[in-house]
mmCIF file of C-alpha atoms and ligand atoms in Angstrom:
data_model
loop_
_atom_site.group_PDB
_atom_site.id
_atom_site.type_symbol
_atom_site.label_atom_id
_atom_site.label_comp_id
_atom_site.label_asym_id
_atom_site.label_seq_id
_atom_site.Cartn_x
_atom_site.Cartn_y
_atom_site.Cartn_z
ATOM 1 C CA MET Q 1070 87.316 33.920 121.347
ATOM 2 C CA LYS Q 1071 85.079 31.125 120.135
ATOM 3 C CA THR Q 1072 85.780 31.935 116.490
ATOM 4 C CA THR Q 1073 89.530 32.010 117.034
ATOM 5 C CA ASN Q 1074 89.462 28.664 118.788
ATOM 6 C CA THR Q 1075 87.316 27.111 116.111
ATOM 7 C CA THR Q 1076 89.538 28.369 113.307
ATOM 8 C CA ASP Q 1077 92.689 27.229 115.072
ATOM 9 C CA SER Q 1078 91.195 23.801 115.713
ATOM 10 C CA ILE Q 1079 90.119 23.365 112.108
ATOM 11 C CA LYS Q 1080 93.555 24.327 110.822
ATOM 12 C CA ASN Q 1081 94.851 21.660 113.067
ATOM 13 C CA ILE Q 1082 93.046 18.578 111.791
ATOM 14 C CA THR Q 1083 95.843 16.822 109.929
ATOM 15 C CA PRO Q 1084 99.389 16.148 111.078
ATOM 16 C CA GLY Q 1085 101.788 18.746 109.649
ATOM 17 C CA GLU Q 1086 105.383 18.139 108.632
ATOM 18 C CA SER Q 1087 106.254 17.228 112.203
ATOM 19 C CA GLY Q 1088 103.860 14.270 111.845
ATOM 20 C CA SER Q 1089 101.993 15.409 114.933
ATOM 21 C CA ILE Q 1090 99.120 17.787 115.752
ATOM 22 C CA THR Q 1091 98.177 19.659 118.896
ATOM 23 C CA THR Q 1092 95.357 17.856 120.688
ATOM 24 C CA SER Q 1093 93.014 20.305 122.467
ATOM 25 C CA LEU Q 1094 91.368 19.190 125.690
ATOM 26 C CA LEU Q 1095 87.742 20.360 125.577
ATOM 27 C CA THR Q 1096 84.995 20.421 128.208
ATOM 28 C CA GLN Q 1097 81.354 19.377 127.782
ATOM 29 C CA SER Q 1098 80.231 23.042 127.591
ATOM 30 C CA SER Q 1099 78.125 23.987 124.573
ATOM 31 C CA GLU Q 1100 80.926 26.317 123.391
ATOM 32 C CA ASP Q 1101 83.396 23.430 123.374
ATOM 33 C CA ILE Q 1102 80.940 20.997 121.767
ATOM 34 C CA HIS Q 1103 80.476 23.647 119.070
ATOM 35 C CA ILE Q 1104 84.239 23.629 118.424
ATOM 36 C CA ALA Q 1105 84.282 19.825 118.325
ATOM 37 C CA ALA Q 1106 81.365 19.839 115.874
ATOM 38 C CA GLU Q 1107 83.258 22.230 113.571
ATOM 39 C CA ILE Q 1108 86.263 19.918 113.623
ATOM 40 C CA LEU Q 1109 84.088 16.931 112.654
ATOM 41 C CA ARG Q 1110 82.425 18.867 109.831
ATOM 42 C CA ALA Q 1111 85.872 19.785 108.514
ATOM 43 C CA GLY Q 1112 86.871 16.101 108.421
ATOM 44 C CA GLY Q 1113 88.949 16.090 111.631
ATOM 45 C CA LEU Q 1114 88.880 13.684 114.572
ATOM 46 C CA VAL Q 1115 87.487 14.278 118.071
ATOM 47 C CA ALA Q 1116 87.421 11.789 120.938
ATOM 48 C CA PHE Q 1117 84.287 11.990 123.102
ATOM 49 C CA PRO Q 1118 82.726 10.200 126.075
ATOM 50 C CA THR Q 1119 79.942 7.645 125.641
ATOM 51 C CA GLU Q 1120 78.250 5.601 128.380
ATOM 52 C CA THR Q 1121 80.434 2.587 127.453
ATOM 53 C CA VAL Q 1122 83.965 3.806 126.611
ATOM 54 C CA TYR Q 1123 85.460 6.903 124.925
ATOM 55 C CA GLY Q 1124 85.013 6.947 121.143
ATOM 56 C CA LEU Q 1125 87.336 8.317 118.464
ATOM 57 C CA GLY Q 1126 84.941 10.202 116.209
ATOM 58 C CA GLY Q 1127 85.065 11.246 112.582
ATOM 59 C CA ASP Q 1128 82.503 11.838 109.811
ATOM 60 C CA ALA Q 1129 81.175 8.353 108.980
ATOM 61 C CA LEU Q 1130 80.200 9.305 105.437
ATOM 62 C CA SER Q 1131 83.656 10.715 104.596
ATOM 63 C CA GLU Q 1132 86.248 8.289 103.220
ATOM 64 C CA THR Q 1133 88.959 10.739 104.249
ATOM 65 C CA ALA Q 1134 87.791 11.045 107.848
ATOM 66 C CA ALA Q 1135 87.324 7.274 108.166
ATOM 67 C CA GLY Q 1136 90.821 6.786 106.748
ATOM 68 C CA ARG Q 1137 92.176 9.184 109.400
ATOM 69 C CA ILE Q 1138 90.520 7.104 112.145
ATOM 70 C CA TYR Q 1139 92.296 3.916 111.015
ATOM 71 C CA ALA Q 1140 95.594 5.834 110.805
ATOM 72 C CA ALA Q 1141 95.245 7.429 114.277
ATOM 73 C CA LYS Q 1142 94.460 4.067 115.912
ATOM 74 C CA GLY Q 1143 96.920 2.034 113.846
ATOM 75 C CA ARG Q 1144 93.926 -0.205 113.119
ATOM 76 C CA PRO Q 1145 93.758 -2.814 110.326
ATOM 77 C CA SER Q 1146 91.495 -1.450 107.574
ATOM 78 C CA ASP Q 1147 89.357 -4.624 107.462
ATOM 79 C CA ASN Q 1148 88.017 -3.908 110.955
ATOM 80 C CA PRO Q 1149 84.843 -1.837 110.505
ATOM 81 C CA LEU Q 1150 83.655 1.177 112.508
ATOM 82 C CA ILE Q 1151 80.390 1.724 114.400
ATOM 83 C CA VAL Q 1152 78.254 4.623 113.131
ATOM 84 C CA HIS Q 1153 76.758 6.724 115.942
ATOM 85 C CA ILE Q 1154 73.438 8.513 115.423
ATOM 86 C CA ALA Q 1155 71.225 10.710 117.624
ATOM 87 C CA ASP Q 1156 67.831 10.048 116.046
ATOM 88 C CA THR Q 1157 66.277 6.633 115.370
ATOM 89 C CA LYS Q 1158 64.897 7.923 112.061
ATOM 90 C CA ASP Q 1159 68.440 8.133 110.697
ATOM 91 C CA VAL Q 1160 68.711 4.339 110.609
ATOM 92 C CA GLU Q 1161 66.631 4.504 107.411
ATOM 93 C CA ASN Q 1162 69.340 6.679 105.820
ATOM 94 C CA LEU Q 1163 72.118 4.204 106.588
ATOM 95 C CA ALA Q 1164 70.488 0.754 106.390
ATOM 96 C CA ALA Q 1165 69.060 -0.817 103.226
ATOM 97 C CA SER Q 1166 66.370 -2.614 105.226
ATOM 98 C CA VAL Q 1167 65.218 -2.402 108.840
ATOM 99 C CA PRO Q 1168 63.457 -5.552 110.077
ATOM 100 C CA ASP Q 1169 60.781 -5.302 112.751
ATOM 101 C CA LYS Q 1170 63.065 -6.966 115.288
ATOM 102 C CA ALA Q 1171 65.610 -4.176 114.763
ATOM 103 C CA LYS Q 1172 62.909 -1.583 115.343
ATOM 104 C CA ALA Q 1173 61.832 -3.357 118.536
ATOM 105 C CA LEU Q 1174 65.420 -3.395 119.845
ATOM 106 C CA MET Q 1175 65.905 0.300 119.073
ATOM 107 C CA GLU Q 1176 62.682 1.096 120.880
ATOM 108 C CA ALA Q 1177 63.741 -0.957 123.922
ATOM 109 C CA PHE Q 1178 67.455 -0.120 124.230
ATOM 110 C CA TRP Q 1179 68.211 3.168 122.435
ATOM 111 C CA PRO Q 1180 69.714 5.461 123.383
ATOM 112 C CA GLY Q 1181 72.027 2.989 125.086
ATOM 113 C CA PRO Q 1182 74.816 0.405 124.867
ATOM 114 C CA LEU Q 1183 73.503 -1.705 121.965
ATOM 115 C CA THR Q 1184 74.951 -1.754 118.428
ATOM 116 C CA ILE Q 1185 72.801 -3.212 115.646
ATOM 117 C CA ILE Q 1186 74.243 -4.625 112.398
ATOM 118 C CA LEU Q 1187 72.074 -4.195 109.297
ATOM 119 C CA PRO Q 1188 72.645 -4.316 105.518
ATOM 120 C CA LYS Q 1189 74.165 -0.987 104.450
ATOM 121 C CA LYS Q 1190 73.030 1.587 101.924
ATOM 122 C CA PRO Q 1191 75.565 2.579 99.215
ATOM 123 C CA LEU Q 1192 75.899 6.006 100.889
ATOM 124 C CA VAL Q 1193 77.971 4.426 103.684
ATOM 125 C CA PRO Q 1194 81.543 4.201 102.363
ATOM 126 C CA ASP Q 1195 83.378 0.865 102.263
ATOM 127 C CA THR Q 1196 86.169 2.491 104.259
ATOM 128 C CA THR Q 1197 83.767 2.868 107.205
ATOM 129 C CA THR Q 1198 82.483 -0.716 106.990
ATOM 130 C CA GLY Q 1199 85.870 -2.301 106.291
ATOM 131 C CA GLY Q 1200 84.541 -3.468 102.917
ATOM 132 C CA LEU Q 1201 81.536 -5.310 104.431
ATOM 133 C CA PRO Q 1202 78.044 -5.024 102.891
ATOM 134 C CA THR Q 1203 76.662 -4.320 106.401
ATOM 135 C CA VAL Q 1204 76.811 -1.356 108.771
ATOM 136 C CA ALA Q 1205 76.985 -1.219 112.585
ATOM 137 C CA ILE Q 1206 74.718 1.466 114.077
ATOM 138 C CA ARG Q 1207 74.350 2.691 117.644
ATOM 139 C CA MET Q 1208 72.632 5.548 119.452
ATOM 140 C CA PRO Q 1209 74.672 6.317 122.573
ATOM 141 C CA SER Q 1210 72.957 7.698 125.674
ATOM 142 C CA HIS Q 1211 75.756 9.973 126.939
ATOM 143 C CA PRO Q 1212 74.462 13.578 126.725
ATOM 144 C CA ALA Q 1213 77.777 14.958 125.361
ATOM 145 C CA ALA Q 1214 77.836 12.291 122.630
ATOM 146 C CA LEU Q 1215 74.237 13.035 121.629
ATOM 147 C CA GLU Q 1216 74.866 16.798 121.639
ATOM 148 C CA LEU Q 1217 77.981 16.367 119.496
ATOM 149 C CA ILE Q 1218 76.141 14.265 116.901
ATOM 150 C CA ARG Q 1219 73.238 16.746 116.759
ATOM 151 C CA GLU Q 1220 75.408 19.876 116.737
ATOM 152 C CA SER Q 1221 77.747 18.556 114.026
ATOM 153 C CA GLY Q 1222 74.952 17.243 111.826
ATOM 154 C CA VAL Q 1223 77.175 14.283 110.859
ATOM 155 C CA PHE Q 1224 76.872 10.593 111.600
ATOM 156 C CA ILE Q 1225 79.914 9.862 113.734
ATOM 157 C CA ALA Q 1226 82.034 6.794 113.036
ATOM 158 C CA ALA Q 1227 83.679 5.981 116.351
ATOM 159 C CA PRO Q 1228 85.770 3.043 117.402
ATOM 160 C CA SER Q 1229 87.051 3.000 120.958
ATOM 161 C CA ALA Q 1230 89.640 5.797 121.295
ATOM 162 C CA ASN Q 1231 92.629 3.563 122.136
ATOM 163 C CA THR Q 1232 95.614 2.609 120.031
ATOM 164 C CA SER Q 1233 94.722 -0.685 118.322
ATOM 165 C CA GLY Q 1234 95.325 -3.610 120.706
ATOM 166 C CA ARG Q 1235 95.412 -1.490 123.912
ATOM 167 C CA PRO Q 1236 92.665 -1.477 126.557
ATOM 168 C CA SER Q 1237 89.731 0.787 125.601
ATOM 169 C CA PRO Q 1238 89.784 4.221 127.307
ATOM 170 C CA THR Q 1239 87.386 4.900 130.163
ATOM 171 C CA THR Q 1240 88.743 8.395 131.004
ATOM 172 C CA ALA Q 1241 89.956 11.375 128.945
ATOM 173 C CA GLU Q 1242 93.434 10.767 130.433
ATOM 174 C CA HIS Q 1243 93.480 7.284 128.884
ATOM 175 C CA VAL Q 1244 92.570 8.843 125.532
ATOM 176 C CA MET Q 1245 95.412 11.368 125.863
ATOM 177 C CA GLU Q 1246 97.882 8.568 126.687
ATOM 178 C CA ASP Q 1247 97.138 6.957 123.327
ATOM 179 C CA MET Q 1248 95.963 9.782 121.058
ATOM 180 C CA ASN Q 1249 97.851 12.955 122.083
ATOM 181 C CA GLY Q 1250 99.357 14.429 118.902
ATOM 182 C CA ARG Q 1251 97.238 12.242 116.612
ATOM 183 C CA ILE Q 1252 93.766 13.850 116.817
ATOM 184 C CA ALA Q 1253 92.412 17.407 116.958
ATOM 185 C CA ALA Q 1254 90.575 17.266 120.298
ATOM 186 C CA VAL Q 1255 89.284 15.255 123.252
ATOM 187 C CA ILE Q 1256 86.062 16.135 125.106
ATOM 188 C CA ASP Q 1257 86.625 15.365 128.790
ATOM 189 C CA GLY Q 1258 83.449 13.925 130.313
ATOM 190 C CA GLY Q 1259 85.128 12.287 133.323
ATOM 191 C CA PRO Q 1260 85.103 8.520 133.874
ATOM 192 C CA VAL Q 1261 82.469 6.643 131.847
ATOM 193 C CA GLY Q 1262 79.671 4.670 133.521
ATOM 194 C CA ILE Q 1263 79.687 1.168 132.047
ATOM 195 C CA GLY Q 1264 83.356 0.719 131.143
ATOM 196 C CA ILE Q 1265 83.087 -2.041 128.513
ATOM 197 C CA GLU Q 1266 81.979 -1.636 124.905
ATOM 198 C CA SER Q 1267 78.407 -1.984 123.638
ATOM 199 C CA THR Q 1268 76.742 -5.311 122.939
ATOM 200 C CA ILE Q 1269 76.779 -5.976 119.179
ATOM 201 C CA VAL Q 1270 73.835 -7.865 117.681
ATOM 202 C CA SER Q 1271 73.558 -8.750 113.998
ATOM 203 C CA LEU Q 1272 70.116 -8.736 112.393
ATOM 204 C CA THR Q 1273 71.379 -9.701 108.947
ATOM 205 C CA GLY Q 1274 70.721 -13.478 109.256
ATOM 206 C CA ASP Q 1275 67.674 -15.585 110.098
ATOM 207 C CA ILE Q 1276 68.234 -15.531 113.848
ATOM 208 C CA PRO Q 1277 69.596 -12.444 115.625
ATOM 209 C CA THR Q 1278 73.168 -13.158 116.745
ATOM 210 C CA ILE Q 1279 75.352 -11.548 119.395
ATOM 211 C CA LEU Q 1280 78.783 -10.761 117.913
ATOM 212 C CA ARG Q 1281 80.177 -9.082 121.051
ATOM 213 C CA PRO Q 1282 78.792 -9.438 124.594
ATOM 214 C CA GLY Q 1283 78.180 -6.276 126.624
ATOM 215 C CA TYR Q 1284 75.894 -4.586 129.123
ATOM 216 C CA VAL Q 1285 72.765 -5.624 127.200
ATOM 217 C CA THR Q 1286 72.693 -9.385 127.799
ATOM 218 C CA LYS Q 1287 71.280 -12.247 125.701
ATOM 219 C CA SER Q 1288 68.321 -12.644 128.054
ATOM 220 C CA MET Q 1289 67.536 -8.906 127.901
ATOM 221 C CA LEU Q 1290 67.455 -9.148 124.079
ATOM 222 C CA GLU Q 1291 65.356 -12.325 124.157
ATOM 223 C CA VAL Q 1292 62.655 -10.646 126.242
ATOM 224 C CA ILE Q 1293 62.117 -8.258 123.317
ATOM 225 C CA ILE Q 1294 62.707 -10.358 120.166
ATOM 226 C CA GLY Q 1295 62.674 -14.043 121.158
ATOM 227 C CA GLU Q 1296 65.471 -16.448 120.260
ATOM 228 C CA VAL Q 1297 68.970 -14.946 120.034
ATOM 229 C CA HIS Q 1298 72.161 -16.843 119.174
ATOM 230 C CA ILE Q 1299 75.741 -16.143 120.227
ATOM 231 C CA ASP Q 1300 78.447 -16.169 117.552
ATOM 232 C CA PRO Q 1301 80.019 -19.649 118.082
ATOM 233 C CA ALA Q 1302 83.490 -18.122 117.740
ATOM 234 C CA LEU Q 1303 82.880 -16.290 121.056
ATOM 235 C CA ILE Q 1304 81.991 -19.391 122.999
ATOM 236 C CA LYS Q 1305 85.031 -21.501 122.206
ATOM 237 C CA PRO Q 1306 87.883 -19.724 120.481
ATOM 238 C CA ASP Q 1307 89.104 -21.841 117.590
ATOM 239 C CA PRO Q 1308 91.580 -20.577 114.987
ATOM 240 C CA ASN Q 1309 89.445 -22.259 112.308
ATOM 241 C CA ILE Q 1310 86.248 -20.367 113.227
ATOM 242 C CA ARG Q 1311 86.276 -16.738 112.120
ATOM 243 C CA PRO Q 1312 84.300 -14.377 114.389
ATOM 244 C CA GLN Q 1313 81.562 -12.475 112.536
ATOM 245 C CA ALA Q 1314 82.743 -9.158 114.020
ATOM 246 C CA PRO Q 1315 86.207 -8.763 112.477
ATOM 247 C CA GLY Q 1316 87.484 -6.932 115.586
ATOM 248 C CA MET Q 1317 86.881 -9.991 117.765
ATOM 249 C CA LYS Q 1318 89.686 -11.915 116.058
ATOM 250 C CA TYR Q 1319 92.442 -9.656 117.318
ATOM 251 C CA THR Q 1320 94.238 -10.023 120.634
ATOM 252 C CA HIS Q 1321 93.006 -6.994 122.439
ATOM 253 C CA TYR Q 1322 93.180 -4.952 125.602
ATOM 254 C CA SER Q 1323 96.556 -6.450 126.404
ATOM 255 C CA PRO Q 1324 98.781 -5.043 129.092
ATOM 256 C CA LYS Q 1325 102.510 -5.154 128.243
ATOM 257 C CA GLY Q 1326 103.236 -7.811 130.888
ATOM 258 C CA ASP Q 1327 102.365 -11.482 130.800
ATOM 259 C CA LEU Q 1328 98.755 -11.867 132.027
ATOM 260 C CA ILE Q 1329 97.451 -15.273 133.161
ATOM 261 C CA ILE Q 1330 94.014 -16.108 134.559
ATOM 262 C CA ILE Q 1331 93.959 -18.640 137.405
ATOM 263 C CA GLU Q 1332 90.772 -20.607 137.938
ATOM 264 C CA ASP Q 1333 89.487 -23.693 139.683
ATOM 265 C CA SER Q 1334 88.792 -26.425 137.122
ATOM 266 C CA LYS Q 1335 85.704 -27.632 139.008
ATOM 267 C CA TYR Q 1336 84.293 -24.255 140.099
ATOM 268 C CA PRO Q 1337 85.615 -21.763 137.534
ATOM 269 C CA ASP Q 1338 83.669 -18.782 138.849
ATOM 270 C CA MET Q 1339 84.615 -19.352 142.511
ATOM 271 C CA ILE Q 1340 87.809 -18.130 144.139
ATOM 272 C CA THR Q 1341 88.620 -21.369 145.947
ATOM 273 C CA GLU Q 1342 91.523 -22.208 148.292
ATOM 274 C CA ASN Q 1343 93.125 -23.933 145.284
ATOM 275 C CA VAL Q 1344 93.120 -20.703 143.319
ATOM 276 C CA ILE Q 1345 94.502 -18.687 146.240
ATOM 277 C CA ASN Q 1346 97.256 -21.251 146.911
ATOM 278 C CA LYS Q 1347 98.258 -21.339 143.254
ATOM 279 C CA ILE Q 1348 98.455 -17.543 143.027
ATOM 280 C CA ASN Q 1349 100.529 -17.410 146.231
ATOM 281 C CA SER Q 1350 102.918 -20.069 144.953
ATOM 282 C CA LEU Q 1351 103.386 -18.122 141.702
ATOM 283 C CA ILE Q 1352 103.979 -14.915 143.711
ATOM 284 C CA LYS Q 1353 106.736 -16.768 145.573
ATOM 285 C CA GLU Q 1354 108.419 -17.561 142.249
ATOM 286 C CA GLN Q 1355 107.944 -14.013 140.875
ATOM 287 C CA PRO Q 1356 107.702 -11.578 143.815
ATOM 288 C CA ASP Q 1357 106.982 -8.618 141.470
ATOM 289 C CA THR Q 1358 103.687 -10.237 140.328
ATOM 290 C CA VAL Q 1359 100.621 -7.970 140.239
ATOM 291 C CA VAL Q 1360 97.276 -9.578 141.208
ATOM 292 C CA LEU Q 1361 93.859 -8.547 139.839
ATOM 293 C CA THR Q 1362 91.278 -9.319 142.525
ATOM 294 C CA THR Q 1363 88.472 -7.879 144.678
ATOM 295 C CA ALA Q 1364 88.308 -6.877 148.360
ATOM 296 C CA GLU Q 1365 86.732 -10.301 149.024
ATOM 297 C CA THR Q 1366 90.031 -12.164 148.656
ATOM 298 C CA ALA Q 1367 92.707 -9.434 148.355
ATOM 299 C CA SER Q 1368 94.036 -9.938 151.900
ATOM 300 C CA ARG Q 1369 94.740 -13.605 151.157
ATOM 301 C CA TYR Q 1370 97.630 -12.827 148.819
ATOM 302 C CA ASN Q 1371 101.200 -12.469 150.053
ATOM 303 C CA THR Q 1372 101.865 -9.243 148.203
ATOM 304 C CA ASP Q 1373 100.868 -5.596 148.227
ATOM 305 C CA ARG Q 1374 100.993 -5.435 144.419
ATOM 306 C CA ILE Q 1375 97.193 -5.729 144.235
ATOM 307 C CA ILE Q 1376 94.700 -4.046 141.901
ATOM 308 C CA LEU Q 1377 91.137 -4.073 143.246
ATOM 309 C CA LEU Q 1378 88.299 -4.348 140.727
ATOM 310 C CA GLY Q 1379 85.461 -4.251 143.250
ATOM 311 C CA ASP Q 1380 84.189 -5.241 146.683
ATOM 312 C CA ASP Q 1381 83.371 -8.812 145.764
ATOM 313 C CA HIS Q 1382 82.984 -11.070 142.739
ATOM 314 C CA GLY Q 1383 79.231 -10.514 142.472
ATOM 315 C CA THR Q 1384 79.579 -6.762 141.782
ATOM 316 C CA SER Q 1385 80.055 -7.158 138.065
ATOM 317 C CA LEU Q 1386 78.969 -3.588 137.231
ATOM 318 C CA THR Q 1387 81.847 -2.230 139.307
ATOM 319 C CA ILE Q 1388 84.275 -4.816 137.958
ATOM 320 C CA ALA Q 1389 83.346 -3.928 134.349
ATOM 321 C CA SER Q 1390 83.779 -0.213 135.020
ATOM 322 C CA ARG Q 1391 87.272 -0.738 136.464
ATOM 323 C CA LEU Q 1392 88.581 -3.457 134.159
ATOM 324 C CA TYR Q 1393 90.315 -1.355 131.496
ATOM 325 C CA SER Q 1394 91.874 1.127 133.902
ATOM 326 C CA ALA Q 1395 93.157 -1.888 135.891
ATOM 327 C CA LEU Q 1396 94.810 -3.289 132.765
ATOM 328 C CA ARG Q 1397 96.370 0.115 132.032
ATOM 329 C CA LYS Q 1398 97.522 0.352 135.656
ATOM 330 C CA CYS Q 1399 99.468 -2.887 135.179
ATOM 331 C CA ASP Q 1400 101.551 -1.012 132.611
ATOM 332 C CA ASP Q 1401 101.938 2.013 134.931
ATOM 333 C CA LEU Q 1402 103.292 -0.354 137.593
ATOM 334 C CA GLY Q 1403 105.687 -1.811 135.023
ATOM 335 C CA ALA Q 1404 104.201 -5.233 135.768
ATOM 336 C CA ALA Q 1405 105.964 -8.030 133.889
ATOM 337 C CA HIS Q 1406 103.868 -10.744 135.549
ATOM 338 C CA ILE Q 1407 100.134 -10.342 136.150
ATOM 339 C CA LEU Q 1408 97.768 -12.935 137.622
ATOM 340 C CA SER Q 1409 94.013 -12.492 137.542
ATOM 341 C CA GLU Q 1410 91.189 -14.242 139.278
ATOM 342 C CA ASN Q 1411 88.184 -15.316 137.204
ATOM 343 C CA PHE Q 1412 85.426 -12.653 137.207
ATOM 344 C CA SER Q 1413 82.585 -14.570 135.587
ATOM 345 C CA GLN Q 1414 80.165 -14.236 138.523
ATOM 346 C CA GLY Q 1415 77.383 -11.700 138.167
ATOM 347 C CA GLU Q 1416 75.261 -10.444 135.289
ATOM 348 C CA LEU Q 1417 78.159 -8.999 133.270
ATOM 349 C CA GLY Q 1418 80.549 -11.890 133.996
ATOM 350 C CA GLY Q 1419 80.447 -13.211 130.424
ATOM 351 C CA ALA Q 1420 81.197 -9.809 128.903
ATOM 352 C CA ILE Q 1421 84.023 -9.196 131.401
ATOM 353 C CA MET Q 1422 85.640 -12.595 130.775
ATOM 354 C CA ASN Q 1423 85.402 -12.094 126.996
ATOM 355 C CA ARG Q 1424 87.684 -9.041 127.398
ATOM 356 C CA LEU Q 1425 89.915 -10.516 130.095
ATOM 357 C CA LEU Q 1426 90.552 -13.725 128.140
ATOM 358 C CA ARG Q 1427 91.567 -11.768 125.065
ATOM 359 C CA ALA Q 1428 93.782 -9.495 127.174
ATOM 360 C CA ALA Q 1429 95.455 -12.668 128.454
ATOM 361 C CA GLY Q 1430 95.750 -14.125 124.949
ATOM 362 C CA HIS Q 1431 93.608 -16.973 126.407
ATOM 363 C CA LYS Q 1432 96.310 -18.024 128.872
ATOM 364 C CA VAL Q 1433 94.487 -19.763 131.737
ATOM 365 C CA ILE Q 1434 95.899 -22.043 134.444
ATOM 366 C CA ARG Q 1435 93.201 -24.412 135.744
ATOM 367 C CA VAL Q 1436 93.921 -25.876 139.175
ATOM 368 C CA ASP Q 1437 92.303 -28.806 140.937
HETATM 369 O O1 LIG E 586 80.654 0.857 122.985
HETATM 370 C C1 LIG E 586 81.067 0.886 121.829
HETATM 371 O O2 LIG E 586 80.556 0.200 120.920
HETATM 372 C C2 LIG E 586 82.245 1.806 121.514
HETATM 373 C C3 LIG E 586 81.776 3.266 121.706
HETATM 374 C C4 LIG E 586 82.811 4.266 121.314
HETATM 375 O O3 LIG E 586 80.580 3.456 121.002
HETATM 376 N N1 LIG E 586 82.769 1.586 120.207
HETATM 377 C C5 LIG E 586 83.490 0.472 119.901
HETATM 378 O O4 LIG E 586 83.984 0.442 118.608
HETATM 379 O O5 LIG E 586 83.700 -0.417 120.682
HETATM 380 P P1 LIG E 586 85.167 -0.518 118.148
HETATM 381 O O6 LIG E 586 85.485 -0.051 116.768
HETATM 382 O O7 LIG E 586 86.259 -0.503 119.128
HETATM 383 O O8 LIG E 586 84.519 -1.912 118.035
HETATM 384 C C6 LIG E 586 83.594 -2.160 116.981
HETATM 385 C C7 LIG E 586 83.425 -3.641 116.777
HETATM 386 C C8 LIG E 586 84.621 -4.299 116.137
HETATM 387 O O9 LIG E 586 84.828 -5.563 116.725
HETATM 388 C C9 LIG E 586 84.165 -4.440 114.692
HETATM 389 O O10 LIG E 586 84.802 -5.519 114.051
HETATM 390 C C10 LIG E 586 82.671 -4.665 114.852
HETATM 391 O O11 LIG E 586 82.329 -3.800 115.891
HETATM 392 N N2 LIG E 586 81.892 -4.243 113.669
HETATM 393 C C11 LIG E 586 81.719 -2.998 113.175
HETATM 394 N N3 LIG E 586 80.979 -3.010 112.062
HETATM 395 C C12 LIG E 586 80.655 -4.310 111.829
HETATM 396 C C13 LIG E 586 79.903 -4.994 110.818
HETATM 397 N N4 LIG E 586 79.359 -4.339 109.808
HETATM 398 N N5 LIG E 586 79.793 -6.348 110.915
HETATM 399 C C14 LIG E 586 80.365 -7.026 111.944
HETATM 400 N N6 LIG E 586 81.090 -6.421 112.929
HETATM 401 C C15 LIG E 586 81.237 -5.102 112.868
HETATM 402 MG MG1 LIG E 587 87.789 -1.174 120.274
#
């Protein structure tokens, strides 16, 4: 039974004449992980759960597999992939040099939601790094991800398993929405824990720099390695400043409808009466408007088209874990007009707003 499945799956790694392949839904059982590992070794693609979001995995050292990842996602080829490993020792195989600060971060945060950028070794193909001389490396903590990397014996290149530009997937169903017919298999590990992508820190310059905010915050990094900078392009988006992580320049996570963030100009992270009144007046103009909010203020809006991200604005772990499914739900509701409160309160507020602002194409109405 196992052999038959494996053989069938391997035959099924590239789209045939129909342009589509059958995507198998796998469990986290060792039999199924074995099948997924065979697919990866044969150069095929498998989506799998991590603690952050679902990844779309392929052999990181294979130009062909990396090329298939870009094709399946419809991703621009200058946007590099993160290489996932299951053993810290493997960093030496991928990176040309590993500074002490990198070692300290690995020790403190791996396995876990931190990606480290280092100079690459020639072994890592340019296709995987989007032509950059550096490589992004991460050791995820999700048991199925670790088992898949170990069982396959390959380093797994894995971007988030969404179509380019769509919200990242936090369930296997989200992956199927975007990837059914494009990849060989999806391992269903249920909803992920964190819900937003890993923090990316570059150790290629003089001072470690955050290129993408995430669960591991600046202050958590600074406890371990001292001063850390944030890529200036993240702080104030400016078309003339190019983000150091190529992926951060694209509009991302966008629902199909028009999403606008409403905030108070004096107290941006508070949901003030001004914010509530503005949202209600916009609902009056467009009664089909969907509102992204929490239980704290939901009852104040004159609509039942509400998506709840948490109990209150301080619960940023819950808000992060629900953000992408909320953005997808806007599409399910056919929402043409979406208004969101500001969610910058709480530890993960910065990471949440980084995603929400890009989903909104930076459209913000500030009221006073
Ligand atoms: O949590 C995560 O990191 C997830 C899971 C699946 O591990 N992966 C993920 O990958 O978010 P992706 O491809 O969606 O985002 C990778 C980001 C992109 O913005 C890309 O431009 C940046 O990492 N990146 C990758 N390699 C880089 C490099 N060498 N230098 C600078 N940025 C890099
Ligand atoms: Mg992504």
